[in-house]
């Protein structure tokens, strides 16, 4: 299937041309309005300490992003082509194993997903064992009809597991256990973990098997994601901007054979690794230890658990920048703010819980560059808040013109940021600039809150969360203490900003 021509009802890759033009006009009108307001207000002299502070933070942040850009470009155009040329694309594994969780996906999603999957397996021509984890009868009918067609081309075994609503982890672990217990796997077998809303492009199995068959110290790899979104224009462009950022950072990290996540949309593993009892247990029973909450069971973030296991066992990981799966993103209902907040709470909660233990591995085990990136994740959620806090503090003394000047600073710096990312990803949209600032600012607030509330977990579709109904005194103290810590942290940030202003 040519995924570039894929059309799914109510799902869109990008805005129509007239909508993009309207966004450009809105952006230009906003800039002109800001400039007119700035010239009308009386001028005040800003203390040099404020400019020095913003300049130092900006120099560090954009210096770090420039390093990522150089590394990513080198990987994308020098290192990766060399690795790809050495990979043997003609050598095939003895078997492909497949696990596909499908949670309440509609037929309009399931039909193109499984058609593309079956076409790809049939063209690849290798025996396949697949486990589909389903919830709806409609999904089951589509899956069985497609796999019946596949049986005429290659040996295939299909197993169906009902999802019981307890979460994706248990179902995936059950699927892996089934494959491991049915019969031993060959050393060259490959296992694919993918979501039931991911459409595979032609030739992806040839590509991933070529790398895994050639590089025997490679434990897992993942690919670029291209979203097709069911939602409004803001939500659609937000997804695109996020995937462009992901491509930017994953290319840089892959230069040292590390990545930040083995995304659940599509990742390929060495089957002997992914079917090991330790791997399966790490998926089913994964947890982190916290000084206040004790043992926190990981409900969401299965892709972070698989990533951490591969990282801990010191297998290499790789990102394939020229292979793109298409993700049919059915965004949660509601306004853009509600949708984005819900998703950021899940994503950043997973990130922070895994970040703590990954840092504890140390730079030798995690790799020096990845370890510094993990530290940067912890620091950047605070530095992002210094700019707007400083602008508000200064504005209380010097007037609203400071806020307008800060908005010009935001537009200039985020435009530079978007430009850096677009150089590598080839994607740009005028709304990327405010969306990037929105995600950085609101995302930092979400991260800081979740840093003190690491127990908060919620699936956006399943409605599963990690809340407890225990109302004992000790539990009530545990619930109130993080709120006090959050308040103290933001108070300390405000005091620090006021000290900077003098």
mmCIF file of C-alpha atoms in Angstrom, residues 134-293:
data_model
loop_
_atom_site.group_PDB
_atom_site.id
_atom_site.type_symbol
_atom_site.label_atom_id
_atom_site.label_comp_id
_atom_site.label_asym_id
_atom_site.label_seq_id
_atom_site.Cartn_x
_atom_site.Cartn_y
_atom_site.Cartn_z
ATOM 1 C CA UNK A 134 -8.854 -7.145 20.342
ATOM 2 C CA UNK A 135 -11.912 -5.749 22.112
ATOM 3 C CA UNK A 136 -14.547 -5.471 19.371
ATOM 4 C CA UNK A 137 -16.214 -7.988 17.090
ATOM 5 C CA UNK A 138 -15.735 -5.659 14.103
ATOM 6 C CA UNK A 139 -11.947 -5.755 14.580
ATOM 7 C CA UNK A 140 -12.010 -9.537 14.815
ATOM 8 C CA UNK A 141 -13.895 -9.941 11.513
ATOM 9 C CA UNK A 142 -11.490 -7.634 9.661
ATOM 10 C CA UNK A 143 -8.390 -9.329 11.107
ATOM 11 C CA UNK A 144 -9.556 -12.882 10.387
ATOM 12 C CA UNK A 145 -10.604 -12.101 6.812
ATOM 13 C CA UNK A 146 -7.259 -10.436 6.045
ATOM 14 C CA UNK A 147 -5.183 -13.242 7.585
ATOM 15 C CA UNK A 148 -7.222 -15.859 5.689
ATOM 16 C CA UNK A 149 -6.026 -14.182 2.476
ATOM 17 C CA UNK A 150 -2.446 -14.245 3.758
ATOM 18 C CA UNK A 151 -2.513 -18.018 4.328
ATOM 19 C CA UNK A 152 -2.545 -18.490 0.551
ATOM 20 C CA UNK A 153 0.847 -16.776 0.269
ATOM 21 C CA UNK A 154 2.920 -17.640 3.365
ATOM 22 C CA UNK A 155 2.628 -19.987 6.375
ATOM 23 C CA UNK A 156 0.791 -17.990 9.034
ATOM 24 C CA UNK A 157 -0.626 -18.653 12.488
ATOM 25 C CA UNK A 158 -3.088 -16.175 13.992
ATOM 26 C CA UNK A 159 -3.953 -16.041 17.688
ATOM 27 C CA UNK A 160 -6.650 -13.830 19.180
ATOM 28 C CA UNK A 161 -6.518 -12.481 22.744
ATOM 29 C CA UNK A 162 -9.384 -10.539 24.262
ATOM 30 C CA UNK A 163 -8.383 -7.363 26.058
ATOM 31 C CA UNK A 164 -10.007 -7.440 29.472
ATOM 32 C CA UNK A 165 -9.789 -3.701 30.102
ATOM 33 C CA UNK A 166 -6.968 -4.015 32.680
ATOM 34 C CA UNK A 167 -4.540 -2.217 30.402
ATOM 35 C CA UNK A 168 -2.271 -2.750 27.435
ATOM 36 C CA UNK A 169 0.648 -4.146 29.433
ATOM 37 C CA UNK A 170 -0.992 -7.360 30.642
ATOM 38 C CA UNK A 171 -2.380 -8.098 27.199
ATOM 39 C CA UNK A 172 0.977 -7.576 25.488
ATOM 40 C CA UNK A 173 2.741 -9.701 28.117
ATOM 41 C CA UNK A 174 0.160 -12.471 27.607
ATOM 42 C CA UNK A 175 0.770 -12.304 23.855
ATOM 43 C CA UNK A 176 4.547 -12.546 24.260
ATOM 44 C CA UNK A 177 4.146 -15.438 26.716
ATOM 45 C CA UNK A 178 1.936 -17.276 24.222
ATOM 46 C CA UNK A 179 4.542 -16.904 21.463
ATOM 47 C CA UNK A 180 7.395 -17.933 23.788
ATOM 48 C CA UNK A 181 5.623 -21.039 25.114
ATOM 49 C CA UNK A 182 4.266 -22.285 21.794
ATOM 50 C CA UNK A 183 7.688 -23.155 20.418
ATOM 51 C CA UNK A 184 11.288 -21.926 20.684
ATOM 52 C CA UNK A 185 12.274 -19.138 18.321
ATOM 53 C CA UNK A 186 15.275 -19.146 16.029
ATOM 54 C CA UNK A 187 18.162 -16.811 16.762
ATOM 55 C CA UNK A 188 17.395 -14.794 13.649
ATOM 56 C CA UNK A 189 13.652 -14.376 14.291
ATOM 57 C CA UNK A 190 12.293 -10.836 14.513
ATOM 58 C CA UNK A 191 9.447 -9.613 16.694
ATOM 59 C CA UNK A 192 7.319 -6.579 15.831
ATOM 60 C CA UNK A 193 5.354 -4.626 18.438
ATOM 61 C CA UNK A 194 2.922 -2.236 16.766
ATOM 62 C CA UNK A 195 -0.351 -0.495 17.514
ATOM 63 C CA UNK A 196 -3.609 -1.272 15.797
ATOM 64 C CA UNK A 197 -3.758 2.219 14.272
ATOM 65 C CA UNK A 198 -0.385 2.122 12.479
ATOM 66 C CA UNK A 199 -0.243 1.723 8.699
ATOM 67 C CA UNK A 200 2.986 0.140 7.426
ATOM 68 C CA UNK A 201 4.702 1.329 4.234
ATOM 69 C CA UNK A 202 5.943 -0.985 1.509
ATOM 70 C CA UNK A 203 9.324 -2.563 2.193
ATOM 71 C CA UNK A 204 9.513 -1.852 5.914
ATOM 72 C CA UNK A 205 10.058 -5.498 6.887
ATOM 73 C CA UNK A 206 12.903 -5.793 4.382
ATOM 74 C CA UNK A 207 14.527 -2.718 5.872
ATOM 75 C CA UNK A 208 14.261 -3.618 9.562
ATOM 76 C CA UNK A 209 15.271 -7.243 9.016
ATOM 77 C CA UNK A 210 18.259 -6.110 6.951
ATOM 78 C CA UNK A 211 19.568 -4.119 9.924
ATOM 79 C CA UNK A 212 18.801 -6.733 12.581
ATOM 80 C CA UNK A 213 20.299 -9.556 10.497
ATOM 81 C CA UNK A 214 23.474 -7.604 9.758
ATOM 82 C CA UNK A 215 24.206 -5.986 13.132
ATOM 83 C CA UNK A 216 24.141 -8.691 15.793
ATOM 84 C CA UNK A 217 24.612 -6.274 18.713
ATOM 85 C CA UNK A 218 21.469 -4.372 17.684
ATOM 86 C CA UNK A 219 18.635 -5.213 20.068
ATOM 87 C CA UNK A 220 15.841 -3.052 18.715
ATOM 88 C CA UNK A 221 15.018 -0.274 16.277
ATOM 89 C CA UNK A 222 12.230 2.143 15.610
ATOM 90 C CA UNK A 223 11.172 4.367 12.725
ATOM 91 C CA UNK A 224 9.893 7.829 11.853
ATOM 92 C CA UNK A 225 6.190 8.513 12.508
ATOM 93 C CA UNK A 226 3.916 10.512 10.215
ATOM 94 C CA UNK A 227 0.548 11.432 11.731
ATOM 95 C CA UNK A 228 -2.824 11.550 10.020
ATOM 96 C CA UNK A 229 -5.070 13.210 12.567
ATOM 97 C CA UNK A 230 -8.769 13.198 13.323
ATOM 98 C CA UNK A 231 -9.213 16.596 14.925
ATOM 99 C CA UNK A 232 -9.152 20.328 14.317
ATOM 100 C CA UNK A 233 -6.373 22.291 12.624
ATOM 101 C CA UNK A 234 -4.539 23.108 15.871
ATOM 102 C CA UNK A 235 -4.502 19.491 16.996
ATOM 103 C CA UNK A 236 -3.367 18.335 13.560
ATOM 104 C CA UNK A 237 -0.465 20.780 13.400
ATOM 105 C CA UNK A 238 0.479 20.047 17.006
ATOM 106 C CA UNK A 239 0.926 16.367 16.153
ATOM 107 C CA UNK A 240 2.978 17.259 13.077
ATOM 108 C CA UNK A 241 5.176 19.622 15.060
ATOM 109 C CA UNK A 242 5.754 16.969 17.733
ATOM 110 C CA UNK A 243 6.731 14.344 15.165
ATOM 111 C CA UNK A 244 9.152 16.800 13.541
ATOM 112 C CA UNK A 245 10.775 17.359 16.952
ATOM 113 C CA UNK A 246 10.911 13.621 17.534
ATOM 114 C CA UNK A 247 12.703 13.129 14.212
ATOM 115 C CA UNK A 248 15.140 15.900 15.167
ATOM 116 C CA UNK A 249 16.167 14.398 18.513
ATOM 117 C CA UNK A 250 16.016 10.716 17.542
ATOM 118 C CA UNK A 251 18.417 11.287 14.634
ATOM 119 C CA UNK A 252 20.884 12.996 16.947
ATOM 120 C CA UNK A 253 20.729 10.306 19.625
ATOM 121 C CA UNK A 254 20.960 7.440 17.158
ATOM 122 C CA UNK A 255 24.474 8.590 16.299
ATOM 123 C CA UNK A 256 25.554 6.867 19.541
ATOM 124 C CA UNK A 257 23.231 3.856 19.010
ATOM 125 C CA UNK A 258 20.727 5.048 21.599
ATOM 126 C CA UNK A 259 17.189 6.457 21.376
ATOM 127 C CA UNK A 260 14.830 8.040 23.909
ATOM 128 C CA UNK A 261 11.953 5.609 23.357
ATOM 129 C CA UNK A 262 11.088 2.470 21.410
ATOM 130 C CA UNK A 263 7.735 3.839 20.361
ATOM 131 C CA UNK A 264 4.732 1.568 20.585
ATOM 132 C CA UNK A 265 3.520 2.705 17.165
ATOM 133 C CA UNK A 266 6.103 0.444 15.539
ATOM 134 C CA UNK A 267 9.332 -1.045 16.858
ATOM 135 C CA UNK A 268 11.224 -4.186 15.854
ATOM 136 C CA UNK A 269 13.143 -6.372 18.317
ATOM 137 C CA UNK A 270 15.428 -9.341 18.226
ATOM 138 C CA UNK A 271 12.889 -12.074 19.097
ATOM 139 C CA UNK A 272 15.247 -13.942 21.432
ATOM 140 C CA UNK A 273 15.478 -10.751 23.499
ATOM 141 C CA UNK A 274 11.800 -9.777 23.445
ATOM 142 C CA UNK A 275 10.556 -13.278 24.323
ATOM 143 C CA UNK A 276 12.893 -13.718 27.278
ATOM 144 C CA UNK A 277 11.119 -14.111 30.651
ATOM 145 C CA UNK A 278 12.852 -10.993 32.022
ATOM 146 C CA UNK A 279 11.638 -8.854 29.116
ATOM 147 C CA UNK A 280 8.067 -10.098 29.523
ATOM 148 C CA UNK A 281 8.145 -9.544 33.291
ATOM 149 C CA UNK A 282 9.555 -6.058 32.821
ATOM 150 C CA UNK A 283 6.561 -5.271 30.629
ATOM 151 C CA UNK A 284 3.943 -6.831 32.889
ATOM 152 C CA UNK A 285 5.295 -5.897 36.326
ATOM 153 C CA UNK A 286 7.359 -2.791 35.609
ATOM 154 C CA UNK A 287 7.543 -0.305 38.441
ATOM 155 C CA UNK A 288 9.631 2.512 39.871
ATOM 156 C CA UNK A 289 10.536 3.140 43.493
ATOM 157 C CA UNK A 290 9.783 6.515 45.017
ATOM 158 C CA UNK A 291 10.830 7.740 48.464
ATOM 159 C CA UNK A 292 7.307 8.912 49.296
ATOM 160 C CA UNK A 293 5.018 6.597 47.319
#
